[in-house]
């Protein structure tokens, strides 16, 4: 049990990557806060975890709303006696060429990925600093924190930005034993990606199979999708690491799509 009695606040954990992280953290002894826009799905995920014997609650939050973020973090800290781990994972995707990108969609993307990361960090840091038992903040970046792809200007911009936030939090948090790191996955077949396949096929004028083979997995070493389990294992490494030796880092888990 690498996370025994640690309290983990995971945003966007009612689905996909966040849900898998919540499941693995619960298996490792953490108490889980399933924080998601979709309250019904968050409650269902928390109930699933409780059935396995874990402690878990679902909380409703729009990560772009400061009052909701603050209230949900307070609720979580009260329920479980503090916050030890934040996984800032909630995210969406909108794809268009830059010249056609609606300004409202650009702002929505930056709000969810960057404002959401900032607001949840700010709210959780207060608890981590006051508790005096350190903490781990994990941002869900992407290969798009390092690389660009067609049609994804705000996503690429925001995911690059998370590395800057993580490095700053790593420096500021060090004296409190709070670490901050970024996970950078390649394509993972979650609802977020399933939605993109037909959209990209339409925009690029190719078949869905071609989107998978020639766009999404083209640069990987083996033509394989990264899995939610792959990403959860990296999250566990960052969450459980015991010292400030591993902070301010970004780790790419992408079947070699991006090598650094
Ligand atoms: P997903 O669609 O399966 O899950 C995203 C979750 O976030 C959903 O439960 C949704 O309700 C929640 N959410 C969306 N907007 C929210 C908001 N404003 N406030 C709170 N919750 C909100 O997606 P996923 O693929 O699991 O993506 C999770 C994260 O991983 C995202 O940040 C995404 O950019 C990143 N990522 C995904 C991939 C991939 O290939 N799937 C690759 C790299 C990075």
Coordinates of N, CA and C and ligand atoms in Angstrom, one line a residue, residues 11-19 35-39 41-42 59-65 68-69 88-93 108-109 111-113 116 139-144 152 155 159 162 183-194 196 216 225-226 228 231 253 257, ligand 1:
X11 N -9.5 15.4 -10.2 CA -10.5 16.1 -11.1 C -10.7 15.3 -12.4
X12 N -12.0 15.3 -12.8 CA -12.3 14.6 -14.1 C -12.2 13.1 -13.9
X13 N -12.4 12.6 -12.6 CA -12.2 11.2 -12.3 C -13.4 10.4 -12.4
X14 N -14.5 10.9 -13.1 CA -15.7 10.1 -13.3 C -15.6 9.3 -14.6
X15 N -14.5 9.5 -15.3 CA -14.3 8.9 -16.7 C -12.8 8.7 -17.0
X16 N -12.5 7.8 -17.9 CA -11.2 7.7 -18.6 C -10.0 7.6 -17.7
X17 N -9.0 8.5 -18.0 CA -7.7 8.4 -17.3 C -7.9 8.7 -15.8
X18 N -8.7 9.7 -15.4 CA -8.9 10.1 -14.0 C -9.5 9.0 -13.2
X19 N -10.4 8.3 -13.8 CA -11.1 7.2 -13.1 C -10.1 6.1 -12.8
X35 N -13.9 14.2 -8.1 CA -14.3 15.6 -8.4 C -14.6 15.7 -9.9
X36 N -15.8 16.0 -10.2 CA -16.2 16.0 -11.7 C -17.4 16.9 -11.9
X37 N -17.4 17.4 -13.1 CA -18.6 18.2 -13.6 C -19.8 17.3 -13.6
X38 N -19.6 16.1 -13.9 CA -20.7 15.1 -14.0 C -20.9 14.5 -12.6
X39 N -21.8 15.1 -11.8 CA -22.0 14.6 -10.4 C -22.5 13.2 -10.3
X41 N -22.1 10.7 -12.4 CA -21.0 9.8 -12.8 C -19.9 9.8 -11.6
X42 N -19.7 10.9 -11.0 CA -18.8 11.0 -9.9 C -19.3 10.2 -8.7
X59 N -17.8 14.5 -5.6 CA -18.1 16.0 -5.4 C -18.3 16.6 -6.8
X60 N -19.3 17.5 -6.8 CA -19.6 18.2 -8.1 C -18.7 19.4 -8.2
X61 N -18.0 19.6 -9.3 CA -17.2 20.8 -9.5 C -17.0 21.1 -11.0
X62 N -17.1 22.3 -11.3 CA -16.6 22.8 -12.6 C -15.3 23.5 -12.3
X63 N -14.2 22.9 -12.8 CA -12.9 23.4 -12.4 C -12.6 24.8 -12.8
X64 N -13.4 25.4 -13.7 CA -13.2 26.8 -14.1 C -13.9 27.8 -13.2
X65 N -14.6 27.3 -12.2 CA -15.4 28.1 -11.3 C -14.7 28.2 -9.9
X68 N -16.8 27.1 -6.9 CA -17.0 25.7 -6.8 C -15.8 24.9 -6.5
X69 N -14.6 25.3 -7.0 CA -13.4 24.6 -6.7 C -13.1 24.7 -5.2
X88 N -4.7 17.1 -11.1 CA -5.5 18.0 -11.9 C -5.6 17.4 -13.3
X89 N -6.7 16.8 -13.6 CA -6.8 15.9 -14.8 C -8.0 16.3 -15.7
X90 N -9.0 17.0 -15.2 CA -10.2 17.3 -16.0 C -9.8 18.0 -17.3
X91 N -10.4 17.6 -18.4 CA -10.0 18.2 -19.7 C -11.0 17.8 -20.8
X92 N -11.0 18.6 -21.8 CA -11.8 18.4 -23.0 C -11.0 18.6 -24.2
X93 N -11.5 18.4 -25.4 CA -10.8 18.7 -26.6 C -11.7 19.4 -27.6
X108 N -12.5 28.8 -23.7 CA -13.1 27.6 -22.9 C -12.0 26.6 -22.7
X109 N -11.2 26.3 -23.7 CA -10.1 25.3 -23.6 C -9.1 25.8 -22.5
X111 N -9.5 27.9 -20.1 CA -10.2 27.9 -18.8 C -10.1 26.5 -18.2
X112 N -10.5 25.5 -18.9 CA -10.6 24.2 -18.3 C -9.2 23.7 -18.0
X113 N -8.3 23.8 -18.9 CA -7.0 23.2 -18.7 C -6.0 24.0 -17.8
X116 N -8.4 25.8 -14.5 CA -8.7 24.6 -13.7 C -7.5 24.1 -12.9
X139 N -0.2 17.2 -12.7 CA -1.0 17.7 -13.7 C -1.0 16.8 -14.9
X140 N -2.2 16.6 -15.5 CA -2.3 15.8 -16.7 C -2.0 16.6 -17.9
X141 N -0.8 16.5 -18.3 CA -0.3 17.2 -19.6 C -0.6 16.2 -20.7
X142 N 0.3 16.1 -21.6 CA 0.0 15.4 -22.9 C 1.4 15.4 -23.6
X143 N 1.5 14.5 -24.6 CA 2.6 14.7 -25.6 C 2.5 16.1 -26.1
X144 N 1.3 16.6 -26.1 CA 1.0 18.0 -26.6 C 1.5 19.0 -25.6
X152 N -5.0 21.7 -33.1 CA -5.1 21.7 -31.6 C -4.5 22.9 -30.9
X155 N -5.3 23.5 -27.1 CA -4.9 22.3 -26.3 C -3.4 22.3 -26.1
X159 N -1.5 22.7 -22.7 CA -0.7 21.6 -22.1 C 0.8 22.0 -22.0
X162 N 1.1 24.0 -18.7 CA 1.0 23.2 -17.4 C 2.5 22.9 -16.9
X183 N 2.3 14.6 -16.1 CA 2.3 13.3 -16.9 C 1.9 13.7 -18.3
X184 N 2.7 13.2 -19.3 CA 2.4 13.5 -20.7 C 2.1 12.3 -21.5
X185 N 0.8 11.9 -21.5 CA 0.4 10.7 -22.2 C 0.3 10.9 -23.7
X186 N 0.6 9.8 -24.5 CA 0.2 9.8 -25.9 C -1.3 9.5 -26.0
X187 N -1.8 9.1 -27.1 CA -3.3 8.9 -27.3 C -3.7 7.7 -26.4
X188 N -4.8 7.9 -25.7 CA -5.4 6.9 -24.8 C -6.8 6.8 -25.3
X189 N -7.4 5.6 -25.5 CA -8.7 5.4 -26.1 C -9.8 5.6 -25.0
X190 N -10.0 6.9 -24.6 CA -11.0 7.3 -23.7 C -12.1 7.9 -24.5
X191 N -13.3 8.3 -23.8 CA -14.3 9.0 -24.5 C -13.8 10.3 -25.2
X192 N -12.8 11.0 -24.6 CA -12.3 12.2 -25.2 C -11.7 11.9 -26.6
X193 N -11.0 10.8 -26.7 CA -10.3 10.4 -28.0 C -11.3 9.8 -29.0
X194 N -12.2 9.0 -28.4 CA -13.2 8.4 -29.3 C -14.0 9.4 -30.1
X196 N -12.8 12.4 -31.0 CA -11.9 13.1 -31.9 C -11.8 12.3 -33.2
X216 N -2.8 9.5 -35.3 CA -2.7 9.4 -33.8 C -1.5 8.5 -33.4
X225 N -1.9 2.2 -28.8 CA -2.4 3.2 -27.9 C -1.7 3.1 -26.6
X226 N -1.5 4.2 -25.9 CA -1.2 4.2 -24.4 C -2.5 3.8 -23.7
X228 N -5.0 3.6 -20.1 CA -5.3 4.3 -18.8 C -4.5 3.7 -17.7
X231 N -1.0 5.2 -17.7 CA -0.9 6.5 -17.2 C -1.1 6.5 -15.6
X253 N 4.6 9.3 -21.5 CA 4.3 7.9 -21.5 C 3.4 7.7 -22.8
X257 N 6.1 7.9 -29.0 CA 5.7 8.9 -29.9 C 6.6 10.2 -29.8
Ligands
LIG1 P1 -12.6 11.8 -20.5 O1 -13.5 12.6 -21.4 O2 -12.7 10.3 -20.5 O3 -12.7 12.4 -19.0 C1 -12.7 13.7 -18.7 C2 -13.5 14.0 -17.5 O4 -13.3 15.4 -17.2 C3 -15.0 13.7 -17.6 O5 -15.4 12.9 -16.6 C4 -15.6 15.1 -17.6 O6 -16.9 15.1 -17.0 C5 -14.6 15.9 -16.8 N1 -14.6 17.3 -17.0 C6 -14.7 18.0 -18.2 N2 -14.8 19.3 -18.0 C7 -14.7 19.5 -16.6 C8 -14.8 20.6 -15.8 N3 -14.9 21.9 -16.4 N4 -14.8 20.5 -14.5 C9 -14.7 19.3 -13.9 N5 -14.7 18.1 -14.7 C10 -14.7 18.2 -16.0 O7 -11.1 12.3 -20.9 P2 -9.7 11.6 -20.7 O8 -9.2 11.2 -22.0 O9 -9.7 10.7 -19.5 O10 -8.8 12.9 -20.3 C11 -8.4 13.3 -19.0 C12 -7.2 14.2 -19.2 O11 -6.1 13.5 -19.8 C13 -7.4 15.5 -19.9 O12 -6.8 16.6 -19.3 C14 -6.8 15.2 -21.3 O13 -6.4 16.4 -21.9 C15 -5.6 14.3 -20.9 N6 -5.1 13.5 -21.9 C16 -5.8 12.6 -22.6 C17 -5.2 11.9 -23.6 C18 -6.0 10.8 -24.3 O14 -5.5 10.4 -25.4 N7 -7.2 10.4 -23.9 C19 -3.9 12.0 -23.9 C20 -3.1 12.9 -23.2 C21 -3.7 13.7 -22.2

